[in-house]
Coordinates of C-alpha atoms and ligand atoms in Angstrom, one line a residue:
M293 CA 21.6 -1.8 -11.7
S294 CA 18.7 0.4 -12.8
K295 CA 17.3 3.3 -11.1
Y296 CA 13.7 3.4 -9.5
Y297 CA 11.7 7.0 -8.8
I298 CA 8.8 6.5 -7.3
T299 CA 6.6 9.1 -6.0
T300 CA 3.3 9.2 -3.6
P301 CA 1.3 12.4 -3.8
I302 CA 1.9 15.0 -1.6
Y303 CA -0.3 15.4 1.5
Y304 CA -2.4 18.4 2.2
P305 CA -1.4 19.0 6.4
S306 CA -5.1 20.2 6.8
G307 CA -6.1 17.9 9.8
R308 CA -4.4 14.1 11.1
L309 CA -4.1 11.8 8.2
H310 CA -6.3 8.6 8.3
I311 CA -5.9 5.1 7.1
G312 CA -7.0 5.5 4.0
N313 CA -4.4 8.4 3.1
A314 CA -1.9 5.9 4.6
Y315 CA -2.4 3.3 1.9
T316 CA -1.1 5.5 -0.9
T317 CA 2.2 6.2 1.2
V318 CA 2.3 2.2 2.4
A319 CA 1.9 1.2 -1.3
A320 CA 4.8 2.9 -2.7
D321 CA 7.0 2.2 0.9
A322 CA 6.3 -1.5 -0.2
V323 CA 7.1 -1.1 -3.4
A324 CA 10.5 1.1 -3.4
R325 CA 11.6 -1.8 -0.3
F326 CA 10.9 -4.5 -3.3
R327 CA 13.3 -2.6 -5.7
R328 CA 15.9 -1.8 -3.2
I329 CA 16.0 -5.7 -2.5
M330 CA 16.0 -6.3 -6.0
G331 CA 19.2 -4.3 -6.1
D332 CA 17.8 -1.1 -8.3
E333 CA 19.3 2.5 -7.2
V334 CA 15.9 3.9 -5.4
F335 CA 14.5 7.6 -5.1
F336 CA 11.4 7.5 -2.8
L337 CA 9.7 10.8 -2.6
T338 CA 6.9 12.1 -0.1
G339 CA 6.0 15.1 1.4
T340 CA 3.2 18.0 1.8
D341 CA 1.4 20.4 -0.2
E342 CA 0.9 23.5 2.0
H343 CA -0.6 26.6 0.1
A344 CA -4.2 24.7 -0.6
Q345 CA -6.5 27.7 0.4
K346 CA -8.7 25.6 2.8
I347 CA -5.6 25.5 5.0
Q348 CA -5.3 29.2 5.0
R349 CA -9.1 29.2 6.4
K350 CA -8.2 26.2 8.7
A351 CA -5.3 28.2 10.3
A352 CA -7.3 31.0 10.7
E353 CA -10.1 29.1 12.4
A354 CA -7.2 27.9 15.1
G355 CA -6.1 31.2 15.5
K356 CA -2.4 30.6 13.9
S357 CA -0.5 31.8 11.2
P358 CA -0.6 29.3 8.1
K359 CA 3.1 28.5 8.5
Q360 CA 2.4 27.6 12.3
Y361 CA -0.5 25.6 11.7
V362 CA 1.3 23.5 8.7
D363 CA 4.4 23.2 10.8
E364 CA 2.5 21.6 13.2
I365 CA 0.8 19.1 11.3
V366 CA 3.4 18.1 9.2
D367 CA 5.4 17.0 12.2
G368 CA 2.5 15.1 12.6
I369 CA 2.5 13.6 9.4
V370 CA 6.7 12.9 9.5
E371 CA 6.0 11.1 12.9
L372 CA 2.9 8.8 11.3
W373 CA 5.5 8.1 8.5
R374 CA 8.0 7.0 11.2
V375 CA 5.6 4.9 12.8
L376 CA 4.5 3.4 9.8
N377 CA 8.3 2.5 8.8
I378 CA 7.9 4.4 5.7
S379 CA 11.5 4.3 3.9
Y380 CA 10.9 7.5 1.9
D381 CA 14.3 9.1 0.7
K382 CA 13.1 12.7 1.0
F383 CA 10.4 14.8 2.4
I384 CA 9.5 17.9 0.5
R385 CA 7.5 20.7 1.5
T386 CA 6.3 23.3 -0.8
T387 CA 7.3 25.8 1.9
D388 CA 10.6 24.5 1.4
D389 CA 12.8 27.6 -0.1
Y390 CA 14.3 25.3 -3.1
H391 CA 11.0 24.7 -3.9
V392 CA 9.6 28.1 -3.7
D393 CA 12.4 28.9 -5.7
A394 CA 12.1 26.6 -8.2
V395 CA 8.4 27.3 -8.6
Q396 CA 9.1 31.0 -9.4
K397 CA 11.5 30.2 -11.9
I398 CA 9.2 27.8 -13.4
F399 CA 6.5 30.4 -13.7
T400 CA 9.0 33.0 -15.2
R401 CA 9.9 31.0 -18.0
L402 CA 6.8 29.7 -18.8
H403 CA 6.0 33.3 -18.8
E404 CA 8.8 34.5 -21.1
Q405 CA 8.2 31.8 -23.4
G406 CA 4.6 32.8 -24.0
D407 CA 3.0 29.8 -22.2
I408 CA 1.4 31.8 -19.2
Y409 CA -0.5 34.5 -20.0
K410 CA -2.9 37.3 -17.8
S411 CA -6.3 37.2 -18.7
E412 CA -9.6 37.4 -16.8
Y413 CA -11.3 34.2 -15.1
E414 CA -14.9 34.0 -14.8
G415 CA -16.5 30.4 -13.7
W416 CA -18.2 28.2 -11.5
Y417 CA -15.6 27.9 -8.4
C418 CA -16.0 24.8 -6.1
T419 CA -14.1 26.2 -3.0
P420 CA -13.1 23.0 -1.1
C421 CA -11.8 21.8 -3.9
E422 CA -10.5 24.8 -5.2
A423 CA -11.1 24.2 -8.6
F424 CA -13.0 26.0 -11.5
W425 CA -15.4 24.1 -13.8
T426 CA -16.3 24.7 -17.2
E427 CA -20.6 24.7 -18.0
T428 CA -19.7 21.4 -20.1
Q429 CA -18.2 19.6 -17.3
L430 CA -20.8 21.2 -14.9
D431 CA -23.4 19.0 -16.8
G432 CA -26.5 21.2 -16.4
G433 CA -26.3 21.2 -12.7
K434 CA -24.3 23.4 -10.4
V435 CA -22.5 21.1 -8.2
C436 CA -18.8 20.0 -8.4
P437 CA -18.2 17.2 -10.6
D438 CA -15.4 15.9 -8.0
C439 CA -17.1 16.5 -4.5
G440 CA -20.8 17.2 -5.1
R441 CA -21.2 20.4 -3.5
P442 CA -22.5 23.7 -4.8
V443 CA -20.2 25.7 -7.2
E444 CA -20.5 29.6 -7.3
Q445 CA -19.8 32.1 -10.3
A446 CA -16.3 33.9 -9.7
A447 CA -14.0 36.3 -11.5
E448 CA -10.6 37.1 -11.2
E449 CA -7.5 38.7 -12.5
S450 CA -5.5 35.7 -13.2
Y451 CA -2.8 34.2 -14.9
F452 CA -3.2 31.3 -17.3
F453 CA -1.1 28.3 -18.4
R454 CA -1.6 27.8 -22.1
M455 CA -2.8 24.0 -21.6
S456 CA -4.8 23.8 -25.0
R457 CA -2.0 24.3 -26.8
Y458 CA -0.6 20.8 -25.9
Q459 CA -3.7 19.1 -26.2
E460 CA -3.1 17.3 -29.5
R461 CA 0.4 16.0 -28.1
L462 CA -1.4 14.4 -24.9
I463 CA -3.6 12.5 -27.0
A464 CA -0.6 11.5 -29.3
H465 CA 1.3 10.3 -26.0
I466 CA -1.5 8.5 -24.4
E467 CA -2.0 6.9 -27.2
S468 CA 1.4 5.6 -28.2
H469 CA 2.3 4.7 -24.6
P470 CA -0.4 2.4 -23.3
E471 CA 1.3 2.3 -19.9
F472 CA 1.6 5.6 -19.3
I473 CA -1.8 5.9 -17.4
Q474 CA -2.8 2.6 -15.3
P475 CA -5.1 1.0 -15.0
A476 CA -6.6 1.0 -18.3
S477 CA -9.9 2.0 -17.6
R478 CA -8.7 5.1 -16.1
R479 CA -6.6 5.9 -19.3
N480 CA -10.0 5.5 -21.5
E481 CA -11.6 8.0 -19.1
M482 CA -8.7 10.5 -19.6
L483 CA -8.4 9.9 -23.1
S484 CA -12.1 10.8 -23.4
F485 CA -11.8 13.6 -21.2
I486 CA -9.0 15.2 -23.2
K487 CA -10.9 14.7 -26.7
S488 CA -13.7 16.6 -25.5
G489 CA -11.5 19.6 -25.4
L490 CA -8.7 21.1 -23.1
E491 CA -8.9 24.4 -21.6
D492 CA -6.3 27.0 -20.8
L493 CA -5.7 26.5 -16.9
C494 CA -5.7 29.0 -14.2
V495 CA -2.5 29.2 -12.7
S496 CA -2.9 32.3 -9.9
R497 CA -5.1 33.8 -7.7
T498 CA -5.3 37.1 -6.1
T499 CA -7.9 36.6 -3.7
F500 CA -5.7 35.2 -1.1
D501 CA -1.8 35.3 -0.4
W502 CA -1.1 32.0 1.0
G503 CA 0.8 30.9 -1.9
I504 CA 4.1 31.2 -3.8
Q505 CA 4.7 34.6 -5.3
V506 CA 4.5 35.3 -9.0
P507 CA 7.8 36.9 -9.2
F508 CA 6.9 39.5 -11.5
D509 CA 3.5 40.6 -10.4
E510 CA 3.1 40.6 -6.4
K511 CA -0.4 40.6 -6.0
H512 CA -0.6 36.9 -7.4
V513 CA 0.0 34.0 -5.8
V514 CA 0.6 30.6 -8.1
Y515 CA -2.4 28.6 -7.9
V516 CA -2.2 24.9 -6.5
W517 CA -1.6 22.3 -9.4
L518 CA 1.6 24.1 -10.6
D519 CA 3.1 24.7 -7.5
A520 CA 2.4 21.2 -6.1
L521 CA 2.9 19.1 -9.2
T522 CA 6.5 20.6 -10.1
N523 CA 7.4 18.9 -6.2
Y524 CA 8.3 15.7 -8.1
I525 CA 11.3 17.6 -10.2
N526 CA 12.0 20.3 -7.5
A527 CA 12.8 17.7 -5.2
L528 CA 15.7 16.6 -7.7
G529 CA 16.8 20.1 -7.7
Y530 CA 15.1 21.4 -11.0
P531 CA 15.6 23.8 -12.7
E532 CA 19.5 23.4 -12.0
N533 CA 20.1 20.0 -14.1
T534 CA 21.7 18.5 -11.1
A535 CA 23.6 14.7 -11.2
V536 CA 20.1 13.9 -8.7
Y537 CA 17.9 15.0 -11.3
Q538 CA 19.9 13.9 -14.7
K539 CA 20.1 10.5 -12.9
F540 CA 16.2 9.9 -11.3
W541 CA 14.0 11.9 -14.1
P542 CA 12.0 10.9 -15.4
A543 CA 9.8 9.1 -12.6
D544 CA 9.2 5.5 -13.4
V545 CA 6.0 5.9 -11.3
H546 CA 3.7 8.7 -9.5
L547 CA 1.7 6.4 -7.5
V548 CA -2.1 8.4 -6.8
G549 CA -5.4 8.2 -5.8
K550 CA -8.1 7.9 -8.2
D551 CA -9.4 11.3 -7.2
I552 CA -6.1 13.1 -8.8
V553 CA -5.3 10.9 -11.8
R554 CA -6.9 13.8 -13.8
F555 CA -4.0 16.5 -12.6
H556 CA -1.5 13.9 -12.9
T557 CA -2.1 12.8 -16.6
V558 CA -3.4 16.3 -18.2
I559 CA -1.7 19.3 -16.3
W560 CA 1.3 17.7 -15.1
P561 CA 2.5 16.2 -18.9
T562 CA 1.6 19.6 -20.3
I563 CA 3.3 21.3 -18.0
L564 CA 6.4 19.2 -18.7
M565 CA 6.0 19.6 -22.4
A566 CA 6.0 23.2 -22.1
L567 CA 8.9 23.0 -20.1
D568 CA 10.5 20.5 -23.0
A569 CA 11.5 17.8 -19.8
P570 CA 10.6 14.2 -20.5
L571 CA 7.2 13.0 -19.3
P572 CA 7.1 10.2 -16.6
K573 CA 6.8 6.6 -17.4
Q574 CA 3.8 5.9 -15.4
V575 CA 1.1 7.4 -13.4
F576 CA -0.9 4.7 -11.4
A577 CA -4.1 5.0 -10.3
H578 CA -5.0 3.0 -7.0
G579 CA -8.7 2.6 -5.5
W580 CA -9.6 3.8 -2.3
L581 CA -10.4 2.5 1.0
L582 CA -14.1 3.0 1.8
L583 CA -15.6 3.2 5.3
D584 CA -19.1 1.8 4.8
G585 CA -18.7 2.4 1.3
G586 CA -18.4 6.0 1.4
K587 CA -15.6 8.4 2.4
M588 CA -13.2 8.1 5.4
S589 CA -14.6 10.3 8.6
K590 CA -15.2 9.7 12.1
S591 CA -17.7 6.8 12.8
R592 CA -18.6 5.5 15.4
G593 CA -17.0 1.9 16.3
N594 CA -14.5 2.2 13.6
V595 CA -11.1 4.0 14.3
V596 CA -9.3 4.8 11.7
D597 CA -6.7 6.7 12.9
P598 CA -3.7 4.6 12.0
V599 CA -1.6 5.9 14.6
I600 CA -4.2 4.6 17.2
L601 CA -4.4 1.4 14.9
A602 CA -0.7 0.7 14.6
E603 CA -0.4 1.0 18.5
K604 CA -3.3 -1.5 19.0
Y605 CA -2.4 -4.3 16.4
G606 CA 1.4 -3.7 15.0
V607 CA 2.3 -1.4 12.7
D608 CA 2.8 -4.6 10.2
A609 CA -0.9 -5.7 11.0
V610 CA -1.9 -2.5 9.5
R611 CA 0.2 -2.4 6.3
Y612 CA -0.5 -6.0 5.4
Y613 CA -4.4 -5.3 6.0
V614 CA -4.4 -1.9 3.8
L615 CA -2.2 -3.3 1.1
R616 CA -4.3 -7.0 0.9
E617 CA -7.5 -5.0 0.8
V618 CA -7.6 -2.7 -2.0
A619 CA -7.6 -4.5 -5.1
F620 CA -6.0 -3.8 -8.5
G621 CA -8.1 -0.4 -9.5
A622 CA -10.9 -1.3 -7.3
D623 CA -11.9 -0.1 -4.0
G624 CA -11.6 -1.7 -1.1
N625 CA -13.6 -1.7 2.4
F626 CA -12.5 -0.7 5.9
S627 CA -13.9 -1.3 9.0
N628 CA -11.7 -2.3 12.3
E629 CA -14.1 -5.9 12.2
L630 CA -12.7 -6.8 8.7
M631 CA -9.3 -5.6 9.8
I632 CA -9.6 -7.7 13.3
Q633 CA -10.7 -10.9 11.2
R634 CA -7.9 -10.6 9.0
I635 CA -5.2 -10.6 11.2
N636 CA -6.8 -13.4 13.3
S637 CA -7.0 -15.5 10.0
D638 CA -4.3 -14.5 8.0
L639 CA -1.6 -13.2 10.3
A640 CA -2.5 -15.1 13.8
N641 CA -3.9 -18.5 12.1
D642 CA -2.4 -19.2 8.8
L643 CA 1.4 -17.0 9.1
G644 CA 1.9 -17.1 13.0
N645 CA 0.8 -20.8 13.8
L646 CA 3.0 -21.9 10.9
V647 CA 6.1 -20.2 12.3
S648 CA 5.2 -21.3 16.1
R649 CA 4.3 -24.7 15.3
T650 CA 7.6 -25.4 12.9
V651 CA 9.6 -23.7 16.1
A652 CA 8.3 -25.8 19.0
M653 CA 8.7 -29.1 16.9
A654 CA 12.3 -28.3 15.7
E655 CA 13.0 -27.7 19.3
K656 CA 10.9 -30.5 20.5
Y657 CA 12.4 -33.1 18.1
F658 CA 16.0 -31.7 17.5
G659 CA 17.1 -29.4 20.6
G660 CA 16.2 -26.5 18.0
T661 CA 19.0 -27.3 15.7
V662 CA 17.6 -29.3 12.3
A663 CA 19.9 -29.9 9.3
A664 CA 18.7 -31.4 5.9
S665 CA 19.0 -34.8 5.7
G666 CA 18.0 -35.4 2.1
A667 CA 15.2 -38.1 3.0
A668 CA 12.8 -36.7 0.2
A669 CA 9.4 -37.9 -0.1
A670 CA 6.4 -36.8 -2.4
P671 CA 5.3 -33.7 -0.9
D672 CA 8.8 -32.3 -1.0
D673 CA 8.9 -31.6 -4.7
D674 CA 5.1 -29.8 -4.8
L675 CA 5.9 -27.4 -1.8
K676 CA 9.5 -26.7 -3.5
A677 CA 7.9 -26.0 -6.8
L678 CA 5.1 -23.9 -5.3
A679 CA 7.9 -21.7 -3.1
M680 CA 9.8 -21.0 -6.6
E681 CA 6.5 -20.1 -8.2
T682 CA 5.3 -18.0 -5.9
D683 CA 8.5 -16.0 -5.7
G684 CA 7.9 -15.3 -9.4
S685 CA 4.6 -14.6 -9.7
S686 CA 4.7 -12.2 -6.3
S687 CA 7.4 -10.5 -7.7
D688 CA 5.8 -10.0 -11.1
A689 CA 2.6 -8.8 -9.4
I690 CA 5.0 -6.4 -7.2
N691 CA 6.4 -5.2 -10.4
K692 CA 2.9 -4.6 -11.8
L693 CA 2.1 -2.6 -8.5
L694 CA -0.7 -5.4 -8.1
L695 CA -0.1 -5.6 -4.1
S696 CA -2.8 -7.1 -3.1
N697 CA -2.5 -10.1 -5.6
A698 CA 1.3 -10.7 -4.7
L699 CA 0.2 -11.0 -1.2
A700 CA -2.4 -13.3 -1.9
D701 CA 0.1 -15.5 -4.0
I702 CA 2.5 -15.4 -0.6
W703 CA -0.5 -16.7 1.4
R704 CA -1.5 -19.6 -0.9
F705 CA 2.4 -20.6 -0.2
I706 CA 1.6 -20.1 3.4
S707 CA -1.5 -22.3 3.2
R708 CA 0.7 -25.0 1.1
T709 CA 3.3 -25.1 3.9
N710 CA 0.7 -25.4 6.7
K711 CA -1.2 -28.1 4.6
Y712 CA 2.8 -29.8 4.2
I713 CA 2.5 -30.4 8.2
D714 CA -1.0 -32.3 7.9
E715 CA 0.4 -34.2 5.0
T716 CA 3.7 -35.2 6.6
T717 CA 2.5 -35.8 10.0
P718 CA 5.7 -35.1 11.8
W719 CA 4.3 -36.1 15.0
I720 CA 3.7 -39.7 13.9
L721 CA 7.4 -39.5 12.4
A722 CA 8.8 -38.8 15.8
G723 CA 7.3 -42.0 17.2
D724 CA 9.3 -43.9 15.2
D725 CA 13.3 -43.9 15.2
S726 CA 13.8 -45.2 11.6
Q727 CA 12.1 -42.0 10.3
R728 CA 14.4 -39.9 12.0
P729 CA 16.3 -38.6 9.0
R730 CA 12.6 -37.8 7.3
L731 CA 11.8 -36.1 10.3
A732 CA 14.8 -34.0 10.0
Q733 CA 14.5 -33.1 6.2
V734 CA 10.4 -32.4 7.0
I735 CA 11.3 -29.9 9.5
Y736 CA 14.3 -28.6 7.7
N737 CA 11.7 -27.8 4.5
L738 CA 9.3 -25.7 6.9
C739 CA 12.2 -23.8 7.9
E740 CA 13.4 -23.2 4.3
S741 CA 9.9 -22.2 3.2
I742 CA 9.4 -20.3 6.3
R743 CA 12.6 -18.4 5.4
L744 CA 11.1 -17.7 1.9
I745 CA 8.4 -16.7 2.9
A746 CA 9.9 -14.0 5.1
A747 CA 11.8 -13.1 2.5
M748 CA 8.8 -12.4 0.1
I749 CA 7.1 -10.7 2.8
Q750 CA 9.9 -8.4 3.9
P751 CA 9.1 -5.3 1.7
F752 CA 5.5 -5.4 3.1
M753 CA 6.1 -6.3 6.6
P754 CA 9.8 -5.7 7.1
D755 CA 9.4 -6.0 11.2
T756 CA 7.8 -9.5 11.2
A757 CA 10.6 -10.4 8.5
D758 CA 13.1 -9.5 10.8
K759 CA 11.5 -11.6 13.7
I760 CA 11.0 -14.7 11.5
H761 CA 14.5 -14.3 10.5
A762 CA 15.8 -14.0 14.2
R763 CA 13.2 -17.1 15.2
T764 CA 14.8 -19.3 12.2
G765 CA 18.4 -18.3 12.8
T766 CA 18.9 -17.0 9.6
D767 CA 19.5 -13.5 7.7
D768 CA 19.4 -14.9 4.4
I769 CA 17.0 -13.3 2.3
G770 CA 18.0 -15.1 -0.8
R771 CA 14.6 -16.2 -2.7
T772 CA 15.9 -19.3 -4.2
W773 CA 15.2 -22.8 -2.2
N774 CA 18.4 -24.2 -0.3
D775 CA 18.9 -27.9 -0.2
G776 CA 21.5 -28.2 2.0
G777 CA 22.2 -26.1 5.4
E778 CA 20.7 -26.4 8.8
F779 CA 18.5 -23.9 10.9
T780 CA 19.0 -23.1 14.5
V781 CA 15.7 -22.0 16.1
S782 CA 14.5 -19.9 19.1
K783 CA 11.2 -19.6 20.4
G784 CA 9.5 -16.0 20.9
P785 CA 6.0 -14.5 21.8
A786 CA 3.1 -14.8 19.3
L787 CA 3.9 -13.0 16.0
F788 CA 0.2 -11.7 16.0
P789 CA -1.4 -12.6 19.4
R790 CA -5.4 -13.7 18.4
I791 CA -7.6 -11.0 19.0
D792 CA -11.3 -11.5 20.8
L793 CA -13.2 -10.1 18.0
E794 CA -16.4 -9.2 20.2
K795 CA -14.1 -8.0 23.3
E796 CA -12.3 -5.7 20.9
I797 CA -15.6 -4.1 19.1
A798 CA -16.5 -3.5 22.2
E799 CA -13.8 -1.7 23.1
L800 CA -13.5 0.5 20.2
E801 CA -17.1 1.5 20.2
R802 CA -16.1 3.0 23.9
L803 CA -13.2 4.8 22.0
T804 CA -15.4 6.3 19.3
V805 CA -18.1 7.6 21.0
Ligands
MSP113 N1 -2.4 17.3 -2.3 C1 -2.8 17.0 -3.3 C2 -1.9 15.7 -4.3 C3 -1.0 16.8 -4.8 S1 -0.1 15.6 -5.7 C4 0.9 16.5 -6.6 C5 -4.0 15.9 -2.6 N2 -3.6 15.4 -1.0 S2 -4.4 14.9 -0.1 O1 -3.9 15.0 1.3 O2 -5.9 15.3 -0.1 O3 -4.6 13.1 -0.6 C6 -3.3 12.5 -0.9 C7 -3.6 10.8 -0.8 O4 -4.3 10.1 -0.4 C8 -4.2 11.0 -2.5 O5 -3.9 10.2 -3.6 C9 -5.7 10.6 -2.3 O6 -6.0 10.0 -3.3 C10 -5.2 9.4 -1.1 N3 -6.5 9.6 -0.3 C11 -7.7 10.2 0.4 N4 -8.4 9.5 0.8 C12 -8.3 7.9 0.6 C13 -9.1 6.5 1.0 N5 -10.0 7.0 1.6 N6 -8.5 5.8 0.4 C14 -7.2 5.4 -0.2 N7 -6.6 7.1 -0.8 C15 -7.0 8.1 -0.3 O7 -4.7 15.2 -3.2

């Protein structure tokens, strides 16, 4: 049995999360579930990143203390993950005592060994991103390279992490570990960024106090990334050499959005080098879910709140949609209309109809129980072959975190199974008594295909997989085709009721004015 440690970024509790935010965590959940099914010992970590300066500002605006403010929002995030069926093993809050304690110990250690020193910071500062930028990074402009908003000159006494010291080691590591940054396009981007020269990193601030105190210099609080990134080891008990830390570190994959790759592939590995700890095996950057080609925000006609979407269309429809729509490395497009179209075509038509037609035929022709008869014919081998090929290709795709590809593969098999019904024409076989054994074999093959489809979609759509298993009277999640046996089916409501697109769009317009 091997171990598998997967993390999501820890989220800023600065407002309600939207469907784009949910993408990272749903993706990590699908991978974690798949690995568990495959027999790995999985540790799946998520949490919240609570010491951002903008949180202090928002709390003040809301007339609350920062802790009061984040507590309420974190409750909402935990609830969102419950609704979306997120099977995390641990939820870390950067305000948790053990994390605060660990960050202080790490800061002190790095200071004592000369990796953190006190100096004065002068530079261009982007307040919303909480990032200092160098002249070169601004490239002549006076706007933040990340968000495009104006930057301002700022100077203050700060502690610095000697990141520059690790530049060559980091380059060597990235060059000798092609799998470290994925996809490869991000890797090239990061390599040229690092080669342009790493500066030391500001790791403390004195102008606000919502943060972890520097233990030996009380007017300083630890400044974001040293606090945020170390969550990945602190959650395992670091700096104590706990059994959990020993077992799970280094992480197998940090799953992150493309906007935070730089922090995870430059700052994080250099901190770990300074701590003499192993580097994560992989940082995987996924694309974004965009709304009308831009960032998610409130928009007329589009509901982006995942809780409302899950209530309206079901959790699994939401999970399916985001995972299918964001392809490897690229951005995906979100709109309620696209989502409804996918629900109608992929879920209601392709998958839902396959299950309901098969169950209905098994009931009509065999009173609900159908056994393999051995009466084979030409299309059977093709169906079986594609079933096994799909298990292999979709598993490979998940192992490479190509979740959209995995779903596309599974849906190709679903279409193939639907086509099998048209090829074998069970309703014609049913009119001829001598064809009874063949009819039984056809319906058996359909049930067996559906059983395998349920097994393959389980990591992505766990509730739907359970429902399908109940309809086909089996809980067998084995992924190899069984030639013998029987199924006892039972009817149920449509897995994914068809949505009237026009009516629904009108309703969404009303909801979002
Ligand atoms: N707190 C930092 C991460 C620290 S990790 C040590 C942060 N938080 S965040 O709340 O702003 O973002 C959390 C995740 O959501 C990031 O991976 C980010 O890329 C992702 N997304 C935010 N908007 C998104 C979309 N529209 N689409 C897909 N992912 C998006 O960054």
